[in-house]
Amino acid sequence: MVRERIKVLPVESRPLASLAGAVLSQAVRAERDQPPFDRVTMDGIAISSASWREGRRRFAIGGTQAAGRPPLRLEAADACFEVMTGAVMPAGCDCVIPVERLHIADGSAEVNDDAVVEPFANVHTRGLDCREGDMLLARGTRLGAPELAALASAGLPRADVHADPRIIIVATGDELVEPGEPIEGWQIRRSNSYALRAALALRGFLRVADDHLPDDPLALRDRLAAHLDTHDVVVLSGGVSMGRFDHVPQALRDIGVEEVFHKVAQRPGKPMWFGVARGGQAVFGLPGNPVSALVCLVRYVVPGLLAAIGARPAAVESMPLGAPYRVQPPLSLFLPVQLERSPTLGLVALPKPTRGSGDFISLLGTDGFVELPPGPADYPAGYLAAFHRW
Ligand code: AMP
Ligand code: MG
């Protein structure tokens, strides 16, 4: 439902250096053959292999072919050029003999008998990897390290991508106190915002603002309305349960945010809320309990953000359970796990249950969570479960 309702952000042109994690909205073709010329792959000498076949082992060094220089031309069969990795093959040469197979003295190179000398030895030939005009990157590709190398190789200084979502994380709760501020015994540190921001940053979502609102319906209404004017995605934490001070769903309704769903048959995170504002902005109401907030961010907000930047749905990782686990309630279970190598099963997810959804200390040392279908059911060790990283 999140993927269906989220608005795909408009396209903009951005410079290469800002594109990590963005999704292409254009196709990219090869500017030139790759490699663009017969490329020397070892430091050594270049010769014509015909001379070697005729029995010649000693070659006069006629010059040096360095990377970035136009090709020299070999004129005599008893001559060679010194060549460097990355240089273009000199004309008249067809193979490279690495420096480890040579003895160089008095302006000549003596080639060891054990050298492998045949056409194209130690040459990365022009067009071997791709041809000019070949499709390198399709529309909808998420740009990681190899993709950015391909973009740069295509000679493009900029590319068309979907805009980076402007996100705001809004903590709600009168009990929350900022780290660094004095705190009373009955108050709580405002920790969710930092966990949520970290999970977003680790996925490349960096345009993230922050606010803290009181459990006051009017303040919620006014400030959330203002945030909707300047953000594409609002991520709330707290205030979506059934308590007398859980004003978030009503405040959102009051400012015209359409509720798409409220409550999910899952544990933790059952009170999760999702809606869409009049301008198409997505609003996620995450439960305030820290474990709930984090699993709901990973399970719902992140796929939503990926859809908003035009990415295809990512394949879900699966991981075998490292120990049996019993699920009692008829709810999907998000179970924190630690990845470990087992002698028989390979990499496994070891259950690390928390003491409830408020116990974020038990998450320390875990890698993410698995998703187990509703109980009652006993899942054996080795059961393949969907796995989500923090
Ligand atoms: P709520 O969903 O507002 O009822 O909050 C549920 C529990 O989560 C309460 O114990 C809150 O104090 C706690 N909580 C809510 N927001 C945060 C936050 N930003 N950081 C840490 N704990 C929070
Ligand atoms: Mg609250």
Tab-separated table of C-alpha atoms and ligand atoms in Angstrom:
chain	number	residue	atom	x	y	z
A	1	MET	CA	0.000	0.000	0.000
A	2	VAL	CA	2.882	2.372	0.731
A	3	ARG	CA	4.454	1.700	-2.655
A	4	GLU	CA	1.150	2.194	-4.436
A	5	ARG	CA	0.361	5.496	-2.796
A	6	ILE	CA	3.751	7.158	-2.628
A	7	LYS	CA	4.399	9.924	-5.163
A	8	VAL	CA	7.423	9.467	-7.417
A	9	LEU	CA	9.526	12.624	-7.115
A	10	PRO	CA	10.233	14.853	-10.128
A	11	VAL	CA	13.337	14.521	-12.254
A	12	GLU	CA	16.295	16.883	-11.968
A	13	SER	CA	19.768	17.073	-13.480
A	14	ARG	CA	22.596	16.693	-10.937
A	15	PRO	CA	26.398	16.615	-11.157
A	16	LEU	CA	28.126	13.220	-10.921
A	17	ALA	CA	29.647	13.886	-7.497
A	18	SER	CA	26.164	14.116	-5.928
A	19	LEU	CA	24.644	10.978	-7.434
A	20	ALA	CA	25.515	8.111	-5.050
A	21	GLY	CA	22.259	6.297	-4.245
A	22	ALA	CA	20.137	8.255	-6.740
A	23	VAL	CA	17.984	6.524	-9.363
A	24	LEU	CA	18.530	7.266	-13.063
A	25	SER	CA	15.590	8.559	-15.045
A	26	GLN	CA	17.480	8.327	-18.325
A	27	ALA	CA	19.258	5.537	-20.178
A	28	VAL	CA	23.024	5.823	-20.588
A	29	ARG	CA	24.907	4.447	-23.605
A	30	ALA	CA	28.650	3.982	-24.070
A	31	GLU	CA	30.323	7.098	-25.442
A	32	ARG	CA	33.153	5.025	-26.990
A	33	ASP	CA	34.404	1.483	-27.268
A	34	GLN	CA	35.689	0.208	-23.926
A	35	PRO	CA	38.643	0.058	-23.738
A	36	PRO	CA	38.740	2.919	-26.241
A	37	PHE	CA	42.121	1.721	-27.643
A	38	ASP	CA	44.302	-1.393	-27.415
A	39	ARG	CA	45.474	-0.827	-23.854
A	40	VAL	CA	48.759	-2.056	-22.394
A	41	THR	CA	48.069	-4.005	-19.165
A	42	MET	CA	51.632	-4.544	-17.878
A	43	ASP	CA	54.778	-2.446	-17.585
A	44	GLY	CA	57.343	-3.938	-19.974
A	45	ILE	CA	58.174	-3.792	-23.674
A	46	ALA	CA	55.971	-3.979	-26.750
A	47	ILE	CA	57.228	-5.888	-29.802
A	48	SER	CA	55.879	-7.561	-32.906
A	49	SER	CA	55.371	-11.248	-32.018
A	50	ALA	CA	56.492	-12.191	-35.556
A	51	SER	CA	60.074	-11.198	-34.643
A	52	TRP	CA	59.948	-13.519	-31.619
A	53	ARG	CA	58.700	-16.386	-33.765
A	54	GLU	CA	61.635	-15.789	-36.102
A	55	GLY	CA	63.898	-16.426	-33.084
A	56	ARG	CA	64.839	-12.901	-32.035
A	57	ARG	CA	65.364	-12.479	-28.243
A	58	ARG	CA	67.164	-9.134	-28.056
A	59	PHE	CA	65.423	-5.846	-28.968
A	60	ALA	CA	66.816	-2.315	-29.126
A	61	ILE	CA	64.663	0.093	-27.085
A	62	GLY	CA	63.443	2.724	-29.542
A	63	GLY	CA	61.495	4.898	-27.071
A	64	THR	CA	58.941	4.942	-24.321
A	65	GLN	CA	55.169	4.772	-24.678
A	66	ALA	CA	53.658	6.329	-21.549
A	67	ALA	CA	49.954	6.480	-20.586
A	68	GLY	CA	48.249	9.523	-22.059
A	69	ARG	CA	50.629	9.910	-25.034
A	70	PRO	CA	49.623	9.375	-28.692
A	71	PRO	CA	50.848	6.070	-30.209
A	72	LEU	CA	54.444	5.744	-31.421
A	73	ARG	CA	55.197	3.638	-34.506
A	74	LEU	CA	57.659	0.722	-34.499
A	75	GLU	CA	59.712	0.826	-37.684
A	76	ALA	CA	62.342	-1.967	-37.304
A	77	ALA	CA	61.762	-5.678	-36.522
A	78	ASP	CA	64.718	-5.747	-34.083
A	79	ALA	CA	63.375	-2.829	-32.044
A	80	CYS	CA	60.868	-2.458	-29.211
A	81	PHE	CA	59.296	0.272	-27.105
A	82	GLU	CA	59.222	0.436	-23.360
A	83	VAL	CA	55.513	0.571	-22.455
A	84	MET	CA	53.633	1.436	-19.280
A	85	THR	CA	50.300	0.098	-17.976
A	86	GLY	CA	47.470	2.181	-19.389
A	87	ALA	CA	49.415	3.289	-22.474
A	88	VAL	CA	48.054	2.816	-25.977
A	89	MET	CA	49.741	-0.054	-27.900
A	90	PRO	CA	52.342	1.466	-30.234
A	91	ALA	CA	51.594	0.918	-33.927
A	92	GLY	CA	53.453	-2.043	-35.403
A	93	CYS	CA	53.471	-3.937	-32.067
A	94	ASP	CA	51.038	-6.711	-31.120
A	95	CYS	CA	52.163	-7.958	-27.714
A	96	VAL	CA	53.644	-6.841	-24.404
A	97	ILE	CA	56.330	-8.698	-22.455
A	98	PRO	CA	56.266	-7.815	-18.764
A	99	VAL	CA	59.348	-6.324	-17.132
A	100	GLU	CA	59.693	-9.439	-14.909
A	101	ARG	CA	60.606	-11.467	-18.051
A	102	LEU	CA	63.271	-9.012	-19.262
A	103	HIS	CA	66.857	-8.101	-18.672
A	104	ILE	CA	67.454	-4.494	-19.683
A	105	ALA	CA	71.000	-3.238	-20.292
A	106	ASP	CA	72.789	-0.881	-22.693
A	107	GLY	CA	69.586	0.362	-24.338
A	108	SER	CA	68.396	-3.168	-25.198
A	109	ALA	CA	65.916	-5.626	-23.698
A	110	GLU	CA	66.867	-9.327	-23.560
A	111	VAL	CA	63.746	-11.523	-23.263
A	112	ASN	CA	63.804	-14.677	-21.083
A	113	ASP	CA	62.983	-17.911	-22.895
A	114	ASP	CA	60.087	-18.609	-20.507
A	115	ALA	CA	58.214	-15.471	-21.625
A	116	VAL	CA	54.777	-16.053	-23.175
A	117	VAL	CA	54.932	-14.156	-26.462
A	118	GLU	CA	51.866	-14.304	-28.676
A	119	PRO	CA	49.555	-11.793	-30.353
A	120	PHE	CA	47.599	-9.701	-27.798
A	121	ALA	CA	49.496	-11.035	-24.771
A	122	ASN	CA	49.064	-8.425	-21.998
A	123	VAL	CA	46.883	-6.231	-24.173
A	124	HIS	CA	43.284	-5.305	-23.285
A	125	THR	CA	41.949	-4.994	-26.816
A	126	ARG	CA	39.772	-2.132	-27.991
A	127	GLY	CA	36.010	-2.730	-27.606
A	128	LEU	CA	36.414	-5.998	-25.688
A	129	ASP	CA	34.234	-4.866	-22.744
A	130	CYS	CA	31.622	-2.882	-24.661
A	131	ARG	CA	31.059	-1.124	-27.957
A	132	GLU	CA	30.284	2.525	-28.628
A	133	GLY	CA	26.513	2.979	-28.318
A	134	ASP	CA	25.933	-0.143	-26.187
A	135	MET	CA	23.348	0.275	-23.417
A	136	LEU	CA	25.280	0.682	-20.143
A	137	LEU	CA	22.618	1.766	-17.652
A	138	ALA	CA	18.857	1.472	-17.982
A	139	ARG	CA	16.362	3.991	-16.627
A	140	GLY	CA	15.489	3.058	-13.056
A	141	THR	CA	19.009	1.912	-12.131
A	142	ARG	CA	20.123	2.864	-8.613
A	143	LEU	CA	23.580	4.379	-8.774
A	144	GLY	CA	26.244	2.619	-6.724
A	145	ALA	CA	29.996	2.574	-7.224
A	146	PRO	CA	30.191	0.546	-10.480
A	147	GLU	CA	27.312	2.529	-12.003
A	148	LEU	CA	29.032	5.838	-11.262
A	149	ALA	CA	32.224	4.595	-12.922
A	150	ALA	CA	30.134	3.651	-15.983
A	151	LEU	CA	28.437	7.086	-16.020
A	152	ALA	CA	31.770	8.884	-15.861
A	153	SER	CA	33.189	6.609	-18.583
A	154	ALA	CA	30.268	7.635	-20.783
A	155	GLY	CA	31.572	11.189	-20.541
A	156	LEU	CA	28.537	12.615	-18.767
A	157	PRO	CA	29.233	15.370	-16.220
A	158	ARG	CA	25.606	15.244	-14.997
A	159	ALA	CA	22.675	12.870	-15.158
A	160	ASP	CA	18.891	13.016	-14.826
A	161	VAL	CA	17.728	11.443	-11.582
A	162	HIS	CA	14.684	11.587	-9.335
A	163	ALA	CA	14.958	14.312	-6.697
A	164	ASP	CA	16.290	13.376	-3.281
A	165	PRO	CA	13.288	13.359	-0.906
A	166	ARG	CA	13.099	16.162	1.648
A	167	ILE	CA	12.375	14.246	4.833
A	168	ILE	CA	11.542	15.472	8.326
A	169	ILE	CA	11.644	13.299	11.436
A	170	VAL	CA	9.195	14.594	14.030
A	171	ALA	CA	9.432	13.214	17.560
A	172	THR	CA	6.295	13.675	19.652
A	173	GLY	CA	6.065	13.434	23.422
A	174	ASP	CA	6.110	15.726	26.466
A	175	GLU	CA	8.478	13.310	28.219
A	176	LEU	CA	11.306	13.605	25.695
A	177	VAL	CA	14.488	15.512	26.521
A	178	GLU	CA	17.337	16.247	24.127
A	179	PRO	CA	20.728	14.618	24.888
A	180	GLY	CA	22.889	17.225	26.624
A	181	GLU	CA	19.923	18.894	28.377
A	182	PRO	CA	19.229	18.416	32.129
A	183	ILE	CA	16.770	15.600	32.733
A	184	GLU	CA	14.370	14.601	35.539
A	185	GLY	CA	13.845	11.084	36.845
A	186	TRP	CA	10.498	10.697	35.038
A	187	GLN	CA	11.697	11.923	31.662
A	188	ILE	CA	13.144	10.041	28.663
A	189	ARG	CA	16.003	10.896	26.313
A	190	ARG	CA	14.913	11.736	22.799
A	191	SER	CA	16.659	8.786	21.125
A	192	ASN	CA	14.393	7.661	18.268
A	193	SER	CA	15.191	10.625	16.055
A	194	TYR	CA	18.881	9.724	16.064
A	195	ALA	CA	18.273	6.026	15.376
A	196	LEU	CA	15.893	6.802	12.527
A	197	ARG	CA	18.230	9.399	11.036
A	198	ALA	CA	21.114	6.896	11.144
A	199	ALA	CA	19.085	4.199	9.377
A	200	LEU	CA	18.180	6.733	6.672
A	201	ALA	CA	21.728	8.080	6.332
A	202	LEU	CA	23.143	4.565	5.932
A	203	ARG	CA	20.814	4.147	2.949
A	204	GLY	CA	21.851	7.416	1.348
A	205	PHE	CA	18.911	9.576	2.491
A	206	LEU	CA	20.623	12.669	3.850
A	207	ARG	CA	18.134	15.519	3.349
A	208	VAL	CA	16.635	15.020	6.797
A	209	ALA	CA	15.289	17.759	9.066
A	210	ASP	CA	14.313	17.312	12.714
A	211	ASP	CA	11.585	18.588	15.027
A	212	HIS	CA	10.154	17.776	18.446
A	213	LEU	CA	6.482	18.485	19.151
A	214	PRO	CA	4.516	18.342	22.411
A	215	ASP	CA	1.469	16.125	22.988
A	216	ASP	CA	-0.771	19.054	22.183
A	217	PRO	CA	-3.385	18.762	19.394
A	218	LEU	CA	-3.158	22.397	18.290
A	219	ALA	CA	0.625	22.509	18.185
A	220	LEU	CA	0.687	19.231	16.297
A	221	ARG	CA	-1.813	20.486	13.764
A	222	ASP	CA	-0.064	23.803	13.091
A	223	ARG	CA	3.489	22.557	12.968
A	224	LEU	CA	2.671	19.468	10.908
A	225	ALA	CA	0.770	21.608	8.406
A	226	ALA	CA	3.845	23.834	8.099
A	227	HIS	CA	6.160	20.831	7.690
A	228	LEU	CA	4.016	19.476	4.873
A	229	ASP	CA	4.645	22.670	2.911
A	230	THR	CA	8.397	22.142	2.870
A	231	HIS	CA	8.889	18.348	2.893
A	232	ASP	CA	8.062	15.366	0.704
A	233	VAL	CA	7.994	12.824	3.521
A	234	VAL	CA	7.092	13.299	7.199
A	235	VAL	CA	8.185	10.562	9.624
A	236	LEU	CA	6.549	10.902	13.042
A	237	SER	CA	7.466	8.917	16.101
A	238	GLY	CA	5.004	8.437	18.933
A	239	GLY	CA	1.425	9.514	19.517
A	240	VAL	CA	-0.310	6.974	17.248
A	241	SER	CA	-1.572	4.507	19.912
A	242	MET	CA	-4.821	4.513	21.879
A	243	GLY	CA	-3.665	6.692	24.798
A	244	ARG	CA	-5.456	9.904	25.784
A	245	PHE	CA	-2.473	11.953	24.584
A	246	ASP	CA	-1.982	10.123	21.281
A	247	HIS	CA	-3.224	13.009	19.129
A	248	VAL	CA	-1.295	12.328	15.937
A	249	PRO	CA	-3.980	10.531	13.821
A	250	GLN	CA	-6.616	13.200	14.644
A	251	ALA	CA	-4.196	16.073	14.002
A	252	LEU	CA	-3.304	14.581	10.619
A	253	ARG	CA	-6.963	14.124	9.688
A	254	ASP	CA	-7.630	17.755	10.709
A	255	ILE	CA	-5.057	19.031	8.241
A	256	GLY	CA	-6.371	16.891	5.393
A	257	VAL	CA	-3.959	13.985	5.430
A	258	GLU	CA	-5.833	10.954	4.104
A	259	GLU	CA	-5.405	7.852	6.256
A	260	VAL	CA	-4.327	4.899	4.087
A	261	PHE	CA	-3.941	2.481	6.991
A	262	HIS	CA	-3.744	2.542	10.766
A	263	LYS	CA	-2.560	-0.546	12.654
A	264	VAL	CA	-0.814	-3.544	11.206
A	265	ALA	CA	-1.158	-7.155	12.406
A	266	GLN	CA	2.432	-7.286	13.570
A	267	ARG	CA	4.550	-7.215	16.702
A	268	PRO	CA	6.152	-4.893	17.514
A	269	GLY	CA	4.766	-1.802	15.820
A	270	LYS	CA	1.062	-2.608	15.719
A	271	PRO	CA	-0.116	1.051	15.965
A	272	MET	CA	1.736	2.065	12.750
A	273	TRP	CA	-0.104	4.774	10.741
A	274	PHE	CA	0.337	5.782	7.092
A	275	GLY	CA	-1.341	8.487	5.073
A	276	VAL	CA	-1.011	10.837	2.121
A	277	ALA	CA	-1.432	14.613	2.272
A	278	ARG	CA	-3.308	16.684	-0.306
A	279	GLY	CA	-0.092	17.614	-2.099
A	280	GLY	CA	0.959	13.947	-2.302
A	281	GLN	CA	3.394	14.102	0.640
A	282	ALA	CA	3.697	10.777	2.477
A	283	VAL	CA	3.172	10.750	6.242
A	284	PHE	CA	4.387	7.831	8.341
A	285	GLY	CA	3.244	7.673	11.963
A	286	LEU	CA	5.644	5.299	13.678
A	287	PRO	CA	4.881	4.066	17.175
A	288	GLY	CA	7.092	5.735	19.793
A	289	ASN	CA	8.520	2.618	21.367
A	290	PRO	CA	12.083	2.538	20.095
A	291	VAL	CA	12.127	-1.045	18.750
A	292	SER	CA	8.798	-0.472	16.992
A	293	ALA	CA	9.910	2.834	15.499
A	294	LEU	CA	13.058	1.331	14.029
A	295	VAL	CA	11.519	-1.841	12.572
A	296	CYS	CA	8.663	0.176	11.051
A	297	LEU	CA	11.136	2.617	9.506
A	298	VAL	CA	13.108	-0.201	7.902
A	299	ARG	CA	10.045	-2.214	6.851
A	300	TYR	CA	7.776	0.593	5.569
A	301	VAL	CA	9.488	3.976	5.309
A	302	VAL	CA	12.628	2.799	3.504
A	303	PRO	CA	10.731	0.880	0.755
A	304	GLY	CA	8.489	3.931	0.435
A	305	LEU	CA	11.457	6.259	-0.004
A	306	LEU	CA	12.978	3.932	-2.595
A	307	ALA	CA	9.696	3.988	-4.517
A	308	ALA	CA	9.655	7.802	-4.255
A	309	ILE	CA	13.048	8.044	-5.950
A	310	GLY	CA	11.913	5.691	-8.699
A	311	ALA	CA	13.845	2.574	-7.630
A	312	ARG	CA	12.510	-0.855	-8.473
A	313	PRO	CA	11.530	-2.849	-5.351
A	314	ALA	CA	14.708	-4.378	-3.930
A	315	ALA	CA	14.944	-8.163	-3.618
A	316	VAL	CA	14.326	-9.152	0.004
A	317	GLU	CA	17.260	-10.940	1.598
A	318	SER	CA	16.512	-14.232	3.312
A	319	MET	CA	18.416	-15.837	6.119
A	320	PRO	CA	18.086	-19.233	7.870
A	321	LEU	CA	17.189	-19.126	11.557
A	322	GLY	CA	20.135	-20.154	13.720
A	323	ALA	CA	17.854	-21.599	16.421
A	324	PRO	CA	14.210	-22.696	16.567
A	325	TYR	CA	11.684	-20.004	17.479
A	326	ARG	CA	8.056	-20.233	18.602
A	327	VAL	CA	5.581	-17.522	17.559
A	328	GLN	CA	2.435	-17.470	19.700
A	329	PRO	CA	0.239	-14.510	18.721
A	330	PRO	CA	-1.587	-14.389	15.372
A	331	LEU	CA	0.630	-11.462	14.312
A	332	SER	CA	3.672	-11.202	12.058
A	333	LEU	CA	6.743	-11.114	14.256
A	334	PHE	CA	9.693	-8.814	13.643
A	335	LEU	CA	12.415	-10.618	15.558
A	336	PRO	CA	15.799	-8.957	16.101
A	337	VAL	CA	18.688	-11.216	15.097
A	338	GLN	CA	22.435	-11.381	15.147
A	339	LEU	CA	24.180	-12.867	12.106
A	340	GLU	CA	26.579	-15.676	12.884
A	341	ARG	CA	28.410	-18.348	10.937
A	342	SER	CA	27.163	-21.835	11.787
A	343	PRO	CA	29.311	-24.891	10.956
A	344	THR	CA	26.380	-26.665	9.244
A	345	LEU	CA	24.070	-23.913	7.934
A	346	GLY	CA	26.498	-21.179	6.858
A	347	LEU	CA	25.445	-17.635	7.763
A	348	VAL	CA	22.443	-17.772	10.116
A	349	ALA	CA	20.184	-15.351	11.983
A	350	LEU	CA	20.345	-15.981	15.701
A	351	PRO	CA	17.163	-14.795	17.509
A	352	LYS	CA	17.833	-11.980	19.988
A	353	PRO	CA	14.370	-11.184	21.357
A	354	THR	CA	14.004	-7.915	23.287
A	355	ARG	CA	12.116	-7.505	26.570
A	356	GLY	CA	9.293	-5.780	24.736
A	357	SER	CA	9.200	-2.939	22.234
A	358	GLY	CA	10.681	-0.433	24.681
A	359	ASP	CA	13.895	-2.421	25.132
A	360	PHE	CA	16.237	-0.932	22.574
A	361	ILE	CA	19.294	-1.802	24.675
A	362	SER	CA	18.851	-5.449	23.614
A	363	LEU	CA	19.250	-4.343	19.999
A	364	LEU	CA	22.919	-3.586	20.611
A	365	GLY	CA	25.000	-6.118	18.693
A	366	THR	CA	22.107	-7.196	16.470
A	367	ASP	CA	22.281	-6.801	12.689
A	368	GLY	CA	18.607	-6.437	11.833
A	369	PHE	CA	15.431	-8.462	12.170
A	370	VAL	CA	13.705	-11.401	10.521
A	371	GLU	CA	10.032	-11.421	9.657
A	372	LEU	CA	8.186	-14.536	10.845
A	373	PRO	CA	4.603	-15.167	9.644
A	374	PRO	CA	1.747	-15.057	12.186
A	375	GLY	CA	1.541	-17.766	14.819
A	376	PRO	CA	0.858	-19.982	16.513
A	377	ALA	CA	3.757	-21.774	14.826
A	378	ASP	CA	7.121	-23.333	15.593
A	379	TYR	CA	9.854	-22.306	13.186
A	380	PRO	CA	12.761	-24.771	13.142
A	381	ALA	CA	16.454	-23.894	12.922
A	382	GLY	CA	17.245	-23.474	9.234
A	383	TYR	CA	13.823	-21.927	8.473
A	384	LEU	CA	14.405	-19.334	5.710
A	385	ALA	CA	13.029	-15.996	6.857
A	386	ALA	CA	12.931	-12.573	5.213
A	387	PHE	CA	15.769	-10.558	6.726
A	388	HIS	CA	16.013	-6.770	7.023
A	389	ARG	CA	19.158	-4.955	8.104
A	390	TRP	CA	18.997	-2.044	10.531
B	1	AMP	P1	4.011	6.592	22.325
B	1	AMP	O1	3.976	5.819	21.026
B	1	AMP	O2	4.027	8.065	22.108
B	1	AMP	O3	2.909	6.151	23.224
B	1	AMP	O4	5.373	6.235	23.035
B	1	AMP	C1	5.612	4.907	23.462
B	1	AMP	C2	6.874	4.844	24.296
B	1	AMP	O5	7.985	5.206	23.487
B	1	AMP	C3	6.915	5.779	25.460
B	1	AMP	O6	7.527	5.115	26.553
B	1	AMP	C4	7.761	6.917	25.019
B	1	AMP	O7	8.381	7.584	26.072
B	1	AMP	C5	8.742	6.234	24.112
B	1	AMP	N1	9.194	7.189	23.089
B	1	AMP	C6	8.399	7.911	22.292
B	1	AMP	N2	9.116	8.692	21.481
B	1	AMP	C7	10.418	8.454	21.766
B	1	AMP	C8	11.651	8.971	21.277
B	1	AMP	N3	11.691	9.885	20.297
B	1	AMP	N4	12.790	8.492	21.808
B	1	AMP	C9	12.751	7.560	22.779
B	1	AMP	N5	11.618	7.054	23.279
B	1	AMP	C10	10.463	7.487	22.804
B	2	MG	MG	3.846	9.680	23.234
